mmCIF file of C-alpha atoms and ligand atoms in Angstrom:
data_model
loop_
_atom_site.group_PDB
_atom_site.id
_atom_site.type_symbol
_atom_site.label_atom_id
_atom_site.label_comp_id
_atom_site.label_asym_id
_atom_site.label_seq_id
_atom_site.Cartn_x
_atom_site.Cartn_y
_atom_site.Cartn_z
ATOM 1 C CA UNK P 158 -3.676 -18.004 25.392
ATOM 2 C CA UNK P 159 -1.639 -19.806 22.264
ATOM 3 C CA UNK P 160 -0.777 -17.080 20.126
ATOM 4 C CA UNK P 161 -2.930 -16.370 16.627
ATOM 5 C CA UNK P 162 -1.276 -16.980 13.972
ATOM 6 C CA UNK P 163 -2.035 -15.436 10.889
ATOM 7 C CA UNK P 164 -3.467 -19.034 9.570
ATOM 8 C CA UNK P 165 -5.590 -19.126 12.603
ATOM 9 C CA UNK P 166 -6.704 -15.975 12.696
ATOM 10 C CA UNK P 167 -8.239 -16.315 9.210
ATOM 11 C CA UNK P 168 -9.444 -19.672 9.580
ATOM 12 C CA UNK P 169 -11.600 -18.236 12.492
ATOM 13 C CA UNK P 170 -12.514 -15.225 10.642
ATOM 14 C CA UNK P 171 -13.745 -17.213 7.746
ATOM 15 C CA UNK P 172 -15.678 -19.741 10.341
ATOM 16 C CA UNK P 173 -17.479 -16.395 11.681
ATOM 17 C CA UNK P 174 -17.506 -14.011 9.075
ATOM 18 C CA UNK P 175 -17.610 -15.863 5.462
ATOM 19 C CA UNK P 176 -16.206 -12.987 3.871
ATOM 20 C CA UNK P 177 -12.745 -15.127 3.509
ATOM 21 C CA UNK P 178 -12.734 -18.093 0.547
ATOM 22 C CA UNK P 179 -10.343 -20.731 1.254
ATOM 23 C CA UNK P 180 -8.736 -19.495 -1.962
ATOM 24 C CA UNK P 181 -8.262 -15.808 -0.166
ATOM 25 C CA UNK P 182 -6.800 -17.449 3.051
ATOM 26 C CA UNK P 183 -4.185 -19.506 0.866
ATOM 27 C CA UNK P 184 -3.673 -15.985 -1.103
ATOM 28 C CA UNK P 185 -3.209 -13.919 2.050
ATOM 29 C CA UNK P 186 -0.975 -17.123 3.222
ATOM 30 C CA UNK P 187 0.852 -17.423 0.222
ATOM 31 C CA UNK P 188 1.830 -13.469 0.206
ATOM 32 C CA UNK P 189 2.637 -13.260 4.340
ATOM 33 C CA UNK P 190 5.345 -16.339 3.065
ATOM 34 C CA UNK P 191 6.602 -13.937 0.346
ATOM 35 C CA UNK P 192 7.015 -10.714 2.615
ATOM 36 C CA UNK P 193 8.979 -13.680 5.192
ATOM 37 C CA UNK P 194 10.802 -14.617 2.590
ATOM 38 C CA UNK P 195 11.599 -10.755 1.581
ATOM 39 C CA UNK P 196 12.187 -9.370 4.982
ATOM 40 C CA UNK P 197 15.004 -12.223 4.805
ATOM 41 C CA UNK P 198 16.689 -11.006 1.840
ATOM 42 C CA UNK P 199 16.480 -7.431 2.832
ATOM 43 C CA UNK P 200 18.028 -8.372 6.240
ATOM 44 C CA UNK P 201 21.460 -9.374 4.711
ATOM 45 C CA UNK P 202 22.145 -5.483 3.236
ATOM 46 C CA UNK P 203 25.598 -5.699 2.665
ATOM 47 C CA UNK P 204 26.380 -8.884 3.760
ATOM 48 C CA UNK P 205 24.621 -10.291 0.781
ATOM 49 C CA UNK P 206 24.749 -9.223 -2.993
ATOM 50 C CA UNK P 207 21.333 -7.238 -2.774
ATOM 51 C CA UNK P 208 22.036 -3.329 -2.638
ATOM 52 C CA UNK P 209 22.467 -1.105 -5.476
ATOM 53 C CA UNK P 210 21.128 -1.181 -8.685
ATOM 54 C CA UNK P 211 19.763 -3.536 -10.853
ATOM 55 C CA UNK P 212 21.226 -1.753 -14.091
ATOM 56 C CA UNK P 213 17.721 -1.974 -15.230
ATOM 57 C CA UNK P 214 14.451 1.023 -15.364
ATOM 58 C CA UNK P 215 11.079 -0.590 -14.093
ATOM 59 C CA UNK P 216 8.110 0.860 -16.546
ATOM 60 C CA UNK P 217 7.760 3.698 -14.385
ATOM 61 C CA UNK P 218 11.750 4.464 -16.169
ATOM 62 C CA UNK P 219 13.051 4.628 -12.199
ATOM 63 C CA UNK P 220 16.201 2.493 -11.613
ATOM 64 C CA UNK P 221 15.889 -0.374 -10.350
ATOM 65 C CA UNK P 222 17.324 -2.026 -7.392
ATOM 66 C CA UNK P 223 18.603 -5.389 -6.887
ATOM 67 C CA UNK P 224 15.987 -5.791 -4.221
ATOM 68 C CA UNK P 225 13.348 -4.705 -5.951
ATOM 69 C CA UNK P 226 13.410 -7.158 -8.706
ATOM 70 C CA UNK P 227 14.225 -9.789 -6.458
ATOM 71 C CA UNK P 228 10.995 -9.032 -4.472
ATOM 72 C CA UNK P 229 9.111 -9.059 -7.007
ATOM 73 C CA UNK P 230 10.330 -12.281 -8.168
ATOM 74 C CA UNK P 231 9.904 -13.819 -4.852
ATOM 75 C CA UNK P 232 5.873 -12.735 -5.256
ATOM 76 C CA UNK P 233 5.183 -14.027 -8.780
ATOM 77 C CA UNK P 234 7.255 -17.308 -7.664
ATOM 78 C CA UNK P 235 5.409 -17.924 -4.263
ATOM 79 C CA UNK P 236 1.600 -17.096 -6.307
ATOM 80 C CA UNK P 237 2.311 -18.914 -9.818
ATOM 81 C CA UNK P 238 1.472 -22.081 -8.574
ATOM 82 C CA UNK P 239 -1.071 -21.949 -6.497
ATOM 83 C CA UNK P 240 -4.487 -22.565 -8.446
ATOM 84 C CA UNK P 241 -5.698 -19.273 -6.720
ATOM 85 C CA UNK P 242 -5.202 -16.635 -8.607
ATOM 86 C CA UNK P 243 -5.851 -15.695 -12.488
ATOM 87 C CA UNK P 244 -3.075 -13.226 -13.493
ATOM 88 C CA UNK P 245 -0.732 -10.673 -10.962
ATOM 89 C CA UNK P 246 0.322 -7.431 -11.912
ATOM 90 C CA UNK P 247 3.665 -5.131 -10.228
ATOM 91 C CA UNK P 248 4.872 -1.715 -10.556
ATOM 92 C CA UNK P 249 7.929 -3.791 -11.452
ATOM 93 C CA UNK P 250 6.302 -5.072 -14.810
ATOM 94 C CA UNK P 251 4.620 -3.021 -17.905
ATOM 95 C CA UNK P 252 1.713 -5.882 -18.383
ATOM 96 C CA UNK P 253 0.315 -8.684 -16.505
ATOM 97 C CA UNK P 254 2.038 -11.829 -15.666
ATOM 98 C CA UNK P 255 -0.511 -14.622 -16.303
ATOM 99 C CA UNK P 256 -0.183 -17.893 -14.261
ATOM 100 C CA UNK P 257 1.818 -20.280 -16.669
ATOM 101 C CA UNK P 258 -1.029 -22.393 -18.462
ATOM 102 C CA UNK P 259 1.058 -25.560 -16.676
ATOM 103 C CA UNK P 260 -0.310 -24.379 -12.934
ATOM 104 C CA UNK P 261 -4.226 -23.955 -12.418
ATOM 105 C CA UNK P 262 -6.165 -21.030 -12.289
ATOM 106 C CA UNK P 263 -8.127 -19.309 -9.647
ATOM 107 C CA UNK P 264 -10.865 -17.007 -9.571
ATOM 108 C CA UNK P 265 -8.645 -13.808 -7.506
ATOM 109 C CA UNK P 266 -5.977 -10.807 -9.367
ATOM 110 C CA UNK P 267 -3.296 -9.791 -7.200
ATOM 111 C CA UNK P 268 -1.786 -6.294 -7.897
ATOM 112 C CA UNK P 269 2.073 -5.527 -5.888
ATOM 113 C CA UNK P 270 4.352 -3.115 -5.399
ATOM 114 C CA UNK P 271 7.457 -5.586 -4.306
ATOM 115 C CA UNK P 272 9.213 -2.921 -2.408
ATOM 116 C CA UNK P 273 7.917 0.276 -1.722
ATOM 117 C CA UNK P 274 10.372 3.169 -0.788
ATOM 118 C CA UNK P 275 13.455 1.758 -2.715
ATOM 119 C CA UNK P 276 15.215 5.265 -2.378
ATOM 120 C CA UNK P 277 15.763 4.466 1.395
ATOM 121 C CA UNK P 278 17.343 0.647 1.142
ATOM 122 C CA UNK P 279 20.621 1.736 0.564
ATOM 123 C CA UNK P 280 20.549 4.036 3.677
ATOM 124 C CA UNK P 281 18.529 1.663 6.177
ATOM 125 C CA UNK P 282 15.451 2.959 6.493
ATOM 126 C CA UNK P 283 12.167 1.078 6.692
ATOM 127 C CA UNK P 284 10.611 -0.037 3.131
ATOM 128 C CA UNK P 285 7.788 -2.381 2.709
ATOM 129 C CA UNK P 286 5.190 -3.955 0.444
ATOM 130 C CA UNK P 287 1.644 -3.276 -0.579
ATOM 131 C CA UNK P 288 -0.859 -5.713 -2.049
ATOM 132 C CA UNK P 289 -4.134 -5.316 -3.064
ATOM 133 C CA UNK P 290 -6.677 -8.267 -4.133
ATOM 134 C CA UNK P 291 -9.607 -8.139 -6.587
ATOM 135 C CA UNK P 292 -12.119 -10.849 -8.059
ATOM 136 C CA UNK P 293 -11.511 -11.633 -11.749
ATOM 137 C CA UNK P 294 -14.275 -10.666 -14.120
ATOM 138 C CA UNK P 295 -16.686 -13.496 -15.365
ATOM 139 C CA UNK P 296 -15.182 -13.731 -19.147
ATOM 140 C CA UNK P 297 -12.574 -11.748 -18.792
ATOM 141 C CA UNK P 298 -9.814 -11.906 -21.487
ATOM 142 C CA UNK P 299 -6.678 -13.356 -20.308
ATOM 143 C CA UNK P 300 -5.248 -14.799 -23.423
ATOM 144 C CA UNK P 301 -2.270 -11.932 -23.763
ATOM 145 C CA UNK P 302 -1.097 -9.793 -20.864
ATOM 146 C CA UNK P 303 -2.488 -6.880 -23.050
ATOM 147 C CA UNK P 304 -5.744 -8.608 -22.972
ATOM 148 C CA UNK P 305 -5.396 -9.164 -19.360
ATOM 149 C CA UNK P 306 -4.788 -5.460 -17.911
ATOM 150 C CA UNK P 307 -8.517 -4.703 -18.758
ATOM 151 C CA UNK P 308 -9.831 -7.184 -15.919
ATOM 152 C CA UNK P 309 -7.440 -5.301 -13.407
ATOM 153 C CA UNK P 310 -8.928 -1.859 -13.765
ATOM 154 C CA UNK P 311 -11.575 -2.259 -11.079
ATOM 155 C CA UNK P 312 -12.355 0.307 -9.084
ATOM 156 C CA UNK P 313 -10.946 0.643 -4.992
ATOM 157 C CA UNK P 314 -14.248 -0.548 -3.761
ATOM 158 C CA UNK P 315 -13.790 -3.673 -5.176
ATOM 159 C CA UNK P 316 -10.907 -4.696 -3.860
ATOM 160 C CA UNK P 317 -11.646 -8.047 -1.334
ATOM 161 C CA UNK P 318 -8.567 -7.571 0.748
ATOM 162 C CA UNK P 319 -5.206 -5.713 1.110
ATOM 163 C CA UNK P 320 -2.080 -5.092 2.837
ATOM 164 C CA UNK P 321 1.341 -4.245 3.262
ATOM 165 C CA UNK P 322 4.322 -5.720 5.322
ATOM 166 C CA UNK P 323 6.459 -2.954 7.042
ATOM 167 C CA UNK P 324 10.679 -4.035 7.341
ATOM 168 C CA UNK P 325 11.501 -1.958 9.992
ATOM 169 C CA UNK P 326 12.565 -2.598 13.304
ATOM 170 C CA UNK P 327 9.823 -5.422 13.322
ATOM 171 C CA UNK P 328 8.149 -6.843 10.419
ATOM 172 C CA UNK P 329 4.824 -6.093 10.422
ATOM 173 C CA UNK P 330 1.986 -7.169 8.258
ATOM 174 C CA UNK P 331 -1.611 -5.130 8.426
ATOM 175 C CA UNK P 332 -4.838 -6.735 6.462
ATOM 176 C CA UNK P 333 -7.948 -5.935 5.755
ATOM 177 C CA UNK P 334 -10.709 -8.321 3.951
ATOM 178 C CA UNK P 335 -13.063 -5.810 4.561
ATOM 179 C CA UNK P 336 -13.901 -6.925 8.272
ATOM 180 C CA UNK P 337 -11.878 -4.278 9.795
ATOM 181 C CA UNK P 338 -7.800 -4.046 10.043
ATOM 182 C CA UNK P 339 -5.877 -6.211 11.731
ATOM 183 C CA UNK P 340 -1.951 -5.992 12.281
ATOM 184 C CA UNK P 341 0.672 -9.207 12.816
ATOM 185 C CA UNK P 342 3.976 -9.418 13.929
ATOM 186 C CA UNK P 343 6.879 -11.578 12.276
ATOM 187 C CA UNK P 344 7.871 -14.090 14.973
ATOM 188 C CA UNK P 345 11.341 -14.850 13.695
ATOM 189 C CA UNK P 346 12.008 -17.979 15.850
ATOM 190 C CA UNK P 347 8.654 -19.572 14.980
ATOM 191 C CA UNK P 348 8.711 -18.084 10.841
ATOM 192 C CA UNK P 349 4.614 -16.964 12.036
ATOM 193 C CA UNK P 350 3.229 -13.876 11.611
ATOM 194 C CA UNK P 351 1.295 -13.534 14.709
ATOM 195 C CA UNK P 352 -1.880 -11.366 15.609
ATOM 196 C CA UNK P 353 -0.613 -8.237 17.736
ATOM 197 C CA UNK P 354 -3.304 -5.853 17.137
ATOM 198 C CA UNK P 355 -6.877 -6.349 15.737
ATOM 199 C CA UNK P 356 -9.785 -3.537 14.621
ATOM 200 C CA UNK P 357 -7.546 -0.722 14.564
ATOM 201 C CA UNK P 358 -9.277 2.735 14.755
ATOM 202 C CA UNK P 359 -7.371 5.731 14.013
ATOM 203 C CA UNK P 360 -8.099 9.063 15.860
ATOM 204 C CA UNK P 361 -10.825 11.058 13.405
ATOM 205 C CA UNK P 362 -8.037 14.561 15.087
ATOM 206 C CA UNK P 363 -4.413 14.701 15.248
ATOM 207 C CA UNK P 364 -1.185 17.089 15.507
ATOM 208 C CA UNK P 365 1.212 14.994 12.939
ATOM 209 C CA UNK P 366 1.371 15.512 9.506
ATOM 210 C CA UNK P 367 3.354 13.966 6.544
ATOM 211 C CA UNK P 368 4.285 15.884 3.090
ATOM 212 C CA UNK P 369 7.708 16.012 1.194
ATOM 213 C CA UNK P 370 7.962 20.490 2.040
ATOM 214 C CA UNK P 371 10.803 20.618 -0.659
ATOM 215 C CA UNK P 372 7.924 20.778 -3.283
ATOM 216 C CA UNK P 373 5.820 23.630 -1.315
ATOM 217 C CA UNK P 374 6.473 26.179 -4.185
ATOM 218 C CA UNK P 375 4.602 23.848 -6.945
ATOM 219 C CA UNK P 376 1.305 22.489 -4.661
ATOM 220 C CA UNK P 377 -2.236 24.104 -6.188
ATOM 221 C CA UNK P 378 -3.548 26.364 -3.138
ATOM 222 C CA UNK P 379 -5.855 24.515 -1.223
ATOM 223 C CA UNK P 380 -2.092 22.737 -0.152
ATOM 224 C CA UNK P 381 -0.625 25.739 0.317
ATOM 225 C CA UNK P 382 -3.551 26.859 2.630
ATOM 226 C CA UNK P 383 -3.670 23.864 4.941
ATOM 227 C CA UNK P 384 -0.088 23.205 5.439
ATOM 228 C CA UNK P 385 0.524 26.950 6.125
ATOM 229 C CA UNK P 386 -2.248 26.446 9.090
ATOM 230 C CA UNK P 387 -0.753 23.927 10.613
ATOM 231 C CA UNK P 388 2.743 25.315 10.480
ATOM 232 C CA UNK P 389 0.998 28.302 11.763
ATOM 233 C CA UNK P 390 0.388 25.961 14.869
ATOM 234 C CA UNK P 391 -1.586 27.261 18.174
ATOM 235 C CA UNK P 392 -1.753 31.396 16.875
ATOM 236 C CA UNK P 393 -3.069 30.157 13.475
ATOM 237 C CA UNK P 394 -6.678 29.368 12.592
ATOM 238 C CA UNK P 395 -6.145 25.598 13.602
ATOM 239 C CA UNK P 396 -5.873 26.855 17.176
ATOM 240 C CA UNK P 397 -3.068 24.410 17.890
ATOM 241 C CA UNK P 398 0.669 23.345 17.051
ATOM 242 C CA UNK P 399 1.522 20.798 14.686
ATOM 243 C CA UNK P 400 4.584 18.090 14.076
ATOM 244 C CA UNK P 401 5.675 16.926 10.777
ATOM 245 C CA UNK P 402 6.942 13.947 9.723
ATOM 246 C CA UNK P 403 8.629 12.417 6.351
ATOM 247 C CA UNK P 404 9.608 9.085 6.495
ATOM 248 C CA UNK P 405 9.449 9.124 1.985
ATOM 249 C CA UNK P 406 8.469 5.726 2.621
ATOM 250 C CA UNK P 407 4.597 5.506 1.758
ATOM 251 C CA UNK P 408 4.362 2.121 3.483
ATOM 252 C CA UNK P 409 6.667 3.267 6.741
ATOM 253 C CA UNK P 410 4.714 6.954 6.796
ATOM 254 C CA UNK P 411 1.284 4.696 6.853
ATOM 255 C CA UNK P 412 2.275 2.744 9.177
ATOM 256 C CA UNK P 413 2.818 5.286 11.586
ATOM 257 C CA UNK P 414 -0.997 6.714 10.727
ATOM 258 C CA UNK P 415 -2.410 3.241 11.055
ATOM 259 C CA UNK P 416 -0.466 2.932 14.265
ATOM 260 C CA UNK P 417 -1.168 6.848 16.005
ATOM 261 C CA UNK P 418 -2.894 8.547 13.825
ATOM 262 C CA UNK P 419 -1.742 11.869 11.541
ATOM 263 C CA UNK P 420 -2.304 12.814 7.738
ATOM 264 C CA UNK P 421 -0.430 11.668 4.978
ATOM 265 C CA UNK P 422 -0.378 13.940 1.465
ATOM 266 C CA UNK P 423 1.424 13.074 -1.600
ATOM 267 C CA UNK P 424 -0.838 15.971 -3.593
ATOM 268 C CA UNK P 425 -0.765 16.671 -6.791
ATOM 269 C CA UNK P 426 2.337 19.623 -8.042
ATOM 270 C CA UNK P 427 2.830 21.617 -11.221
ATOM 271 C CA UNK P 428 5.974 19.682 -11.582
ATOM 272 C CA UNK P 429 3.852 16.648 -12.480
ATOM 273 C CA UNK P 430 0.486 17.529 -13.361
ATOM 274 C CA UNK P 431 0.759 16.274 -16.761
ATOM 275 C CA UNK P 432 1.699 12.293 -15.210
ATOM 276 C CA UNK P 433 -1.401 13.125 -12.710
ATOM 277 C CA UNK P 434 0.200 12.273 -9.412
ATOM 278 C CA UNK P 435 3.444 10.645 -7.835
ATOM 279 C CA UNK P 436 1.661 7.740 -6.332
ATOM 280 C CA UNK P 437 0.047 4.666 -8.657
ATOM 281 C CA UNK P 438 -3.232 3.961 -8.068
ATOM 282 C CA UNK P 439 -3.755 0.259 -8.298
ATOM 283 C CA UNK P 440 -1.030 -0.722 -5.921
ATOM 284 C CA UNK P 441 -0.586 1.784 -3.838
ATOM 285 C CA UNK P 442 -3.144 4.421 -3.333
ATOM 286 C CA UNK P 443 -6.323 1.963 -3.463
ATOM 287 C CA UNK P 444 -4.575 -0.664 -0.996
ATOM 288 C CA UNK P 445 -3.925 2.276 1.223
ATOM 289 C CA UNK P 446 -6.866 3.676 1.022
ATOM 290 C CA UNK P 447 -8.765 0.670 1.268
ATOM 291 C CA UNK P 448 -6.840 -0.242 5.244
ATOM 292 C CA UNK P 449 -7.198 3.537 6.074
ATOM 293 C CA UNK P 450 -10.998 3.777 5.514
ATOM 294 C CA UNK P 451 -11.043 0.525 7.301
ATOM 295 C CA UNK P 452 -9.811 1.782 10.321
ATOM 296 C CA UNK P 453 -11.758 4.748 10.131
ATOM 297 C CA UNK P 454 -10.015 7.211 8.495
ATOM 298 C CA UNK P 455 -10.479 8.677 4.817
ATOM 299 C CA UNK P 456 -8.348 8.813 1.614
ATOM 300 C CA UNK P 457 -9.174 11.137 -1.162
ATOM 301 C CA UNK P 458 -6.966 12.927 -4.106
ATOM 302 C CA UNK P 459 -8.262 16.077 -2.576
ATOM 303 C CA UNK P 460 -11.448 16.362 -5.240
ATOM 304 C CA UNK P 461 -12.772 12.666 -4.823
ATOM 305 C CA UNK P 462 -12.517 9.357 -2.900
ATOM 306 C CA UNK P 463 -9.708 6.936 -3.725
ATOM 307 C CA UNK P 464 -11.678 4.261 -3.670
ATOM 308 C CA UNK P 465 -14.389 5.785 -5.959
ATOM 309 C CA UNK P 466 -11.651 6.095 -9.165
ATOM 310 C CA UNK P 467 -12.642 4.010 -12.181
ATOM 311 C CA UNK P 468 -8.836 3.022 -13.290
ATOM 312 C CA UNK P 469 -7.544 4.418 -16.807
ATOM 313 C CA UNK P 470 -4.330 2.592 -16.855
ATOM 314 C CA UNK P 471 -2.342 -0.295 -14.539
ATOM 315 C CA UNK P 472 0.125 2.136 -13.892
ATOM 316 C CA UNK P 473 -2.374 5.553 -13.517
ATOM 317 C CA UNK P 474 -1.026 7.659 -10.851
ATOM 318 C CA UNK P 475 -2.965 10.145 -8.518
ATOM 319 C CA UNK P 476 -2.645 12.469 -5.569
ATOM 320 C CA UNK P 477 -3.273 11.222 -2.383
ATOM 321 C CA UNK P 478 -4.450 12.405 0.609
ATOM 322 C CA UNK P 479 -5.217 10.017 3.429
ATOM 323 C CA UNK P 480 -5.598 9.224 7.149
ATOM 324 C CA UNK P 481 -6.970 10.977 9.918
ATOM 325 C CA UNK P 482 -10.794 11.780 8.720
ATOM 326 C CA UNK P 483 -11.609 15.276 10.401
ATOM 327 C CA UNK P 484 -8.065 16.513 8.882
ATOM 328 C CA UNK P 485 -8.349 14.948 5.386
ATOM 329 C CA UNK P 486 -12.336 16.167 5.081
ATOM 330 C CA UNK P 487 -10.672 19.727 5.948
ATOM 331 C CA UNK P 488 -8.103 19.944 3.528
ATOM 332 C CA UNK P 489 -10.551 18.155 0.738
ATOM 333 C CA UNK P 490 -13.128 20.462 1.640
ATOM 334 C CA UNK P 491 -10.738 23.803 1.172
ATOM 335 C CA UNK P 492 -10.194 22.025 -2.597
ATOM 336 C CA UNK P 493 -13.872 22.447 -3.030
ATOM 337 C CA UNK P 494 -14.323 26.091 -2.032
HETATM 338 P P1 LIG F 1700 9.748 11.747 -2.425
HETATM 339 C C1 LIG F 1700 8.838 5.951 -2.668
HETATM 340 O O1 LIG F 1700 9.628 6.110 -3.811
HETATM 341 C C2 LIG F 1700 7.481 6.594 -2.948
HETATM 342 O O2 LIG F 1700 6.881 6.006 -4.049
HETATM 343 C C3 LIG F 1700 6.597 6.482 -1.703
HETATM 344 O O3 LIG F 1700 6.853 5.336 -0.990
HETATM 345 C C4 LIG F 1700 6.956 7.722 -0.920
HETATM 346 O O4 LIG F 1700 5.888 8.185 -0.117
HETATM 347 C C5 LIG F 1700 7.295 8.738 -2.006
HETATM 348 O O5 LIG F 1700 7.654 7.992 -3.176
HETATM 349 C C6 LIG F 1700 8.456 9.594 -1.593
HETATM 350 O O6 LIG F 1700 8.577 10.618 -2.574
HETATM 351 O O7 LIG F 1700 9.358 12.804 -3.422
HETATM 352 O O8 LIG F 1700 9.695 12.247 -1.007
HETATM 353 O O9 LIG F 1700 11.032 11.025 -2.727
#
């Protein structure tokens, strides 16, 4: 059978399921171009002038890296021009970048975070990028970029697609528009991402979980509790043995959750109670949550759903717990006793 491409595929989904625009499918086009276009630049490490520093802080004040900015760019380039989107916002930026008032305007808000994992570029290990799409507000007030962040803080639920692209080994790009998640492989030969994988499920059980242990000594108890059950393995109260794994690359450790299963906790610490979280919201923790629930697991910040936050701030961060559902209702259910 000819291969589904990522145009066909959502062609055919919007012929059969009308939950795809033909402004989303040019959207979701447009962005599978940019993560082509990034998994490029990221391949030429050292050969090309992209490692190291940018010699400039991103809003979040973390240094920046020559790739990240350059990702970033590549996104607001590719979507500018379009006609299908109303204003994009990055981890990379403080505000909103409105489209130019010389390119026309759709009705969609795109929300990035160019390249996730920048800590492991330098060394070689998978990184990626996370998108997440929302509807623009009737009247909403785009005439500044300050103007603009209020139409952006929508809650998870509303979100009418998202994604990431994973630069590993393979490029991979999984998507949800709400119909389920599907996952696409970067053909390099053709410049296609092709369909590999469709209605992923992950398994509601598993032995595998993901947490940075260096910061053990500052999680509230309910962490303590659950992680110290699993390391406790098959003599514990979890009756069985556990693996761990920390890839510090949200994108690459999600990945491997959308792919076998396993839970995935970036909770919140005394070190950083006061910023709320590590992760941001809007462009990481609702995308992520959004493809998780899709596939059947379930994201929470250990108190609530992801997806249920009303957003303060474009930038807001919270904890995150996510994947596997039986293990993530466990550990959110030890926060409530
Ligand atoms: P730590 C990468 O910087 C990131 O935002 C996520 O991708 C990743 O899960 C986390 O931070 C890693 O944090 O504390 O292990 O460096």
């Amino acid at each position: 059978m000819a291969q589904r491409t990522l145009a066909r595929y959502l062609t055919e989904e919007q012929r059969t399921k009308g939950t795809i625009t033909a402004d989303l499918k040019f959207l979701i086009e447009i962005v599978s171009r940019a993560c082509q276009a990034i998994s490029i630049a990221i391949g030429k490490g050292g050969l090309g002038d992209v490692l190291g520093e940018a010699g400039s802080d991103n809003v979040q004040g973390e240094a920046q890296k020559k790739l990240d900015v350059l990702s970033n760019e590549i996104l607001l380039e590719a979507n500018e021009w379009g006609g299908h989107l109303a204003a994009m916002a990055s981890e990379e930026m403080d505000l909103p970048h409105l489209v130019p008032n010389r390119f026309p305007k759709g009705g969609y808000l795109l929300m990035f975070d160019p390249l996730d994992g920048s800590s492991n570029i330098d060394v070689n290990v998978s990184i990626g990028t996370i998108f997440s799409v929302l509807r623009c507000p009737e009247g909403a007030d785009l005439s500044t970029p300050e103007a603009a962040e209020q139409a952006f803080l929508q809650p998870g639920t509303t979100q009418v697609a998202a994604g990431y692209a994973v630069y590993g080994p393979t490029t991979v790009l999984v998507l949800t528009v709400g119909e389920g998640v599907s996952v696409f492989t970067l053909d390099r030969e053709q410049g296609q991402f092709v369909l590999t994988q469709e209605n992923v499920q992950i398994p509601a059980d598993t032995k595998e979980f993901a947490i940075n242990m260096s910061n053990q000594r500052f999680w509230e108890a309910p962490v303590q509790r659950y992680v110290d059950e699993m390391v406790a393995g098959k003599d514990g109260p979890l009756g069985k043995d556990y693996n761990m794994r920390w890839v510090a690359s949200m994108v690459a450790d999600v990945h491997r959750i959308i792919t076998r299963g396993g839970i995935f906790m970036y909770p919140l610490d005394s070190k950083m109670k006061d910023k709320g979280g590590k992760l941001r919201l809007m462009y990481e923790a609702n995308p992520m949550a959004f493809l998780i629930e899709q596939a059947g697991g379930a994201a929470t910040t250990g108190r609530q759903r992801i997806m249920d936050l009303v957003p303060t701030g474009l930038h807001q961060r919270v904890p995150v717990i996510l994947g596997s559902k039986n293990e993530v209702d466990r550990v959110t259910g030890y926060h409530a006793e």
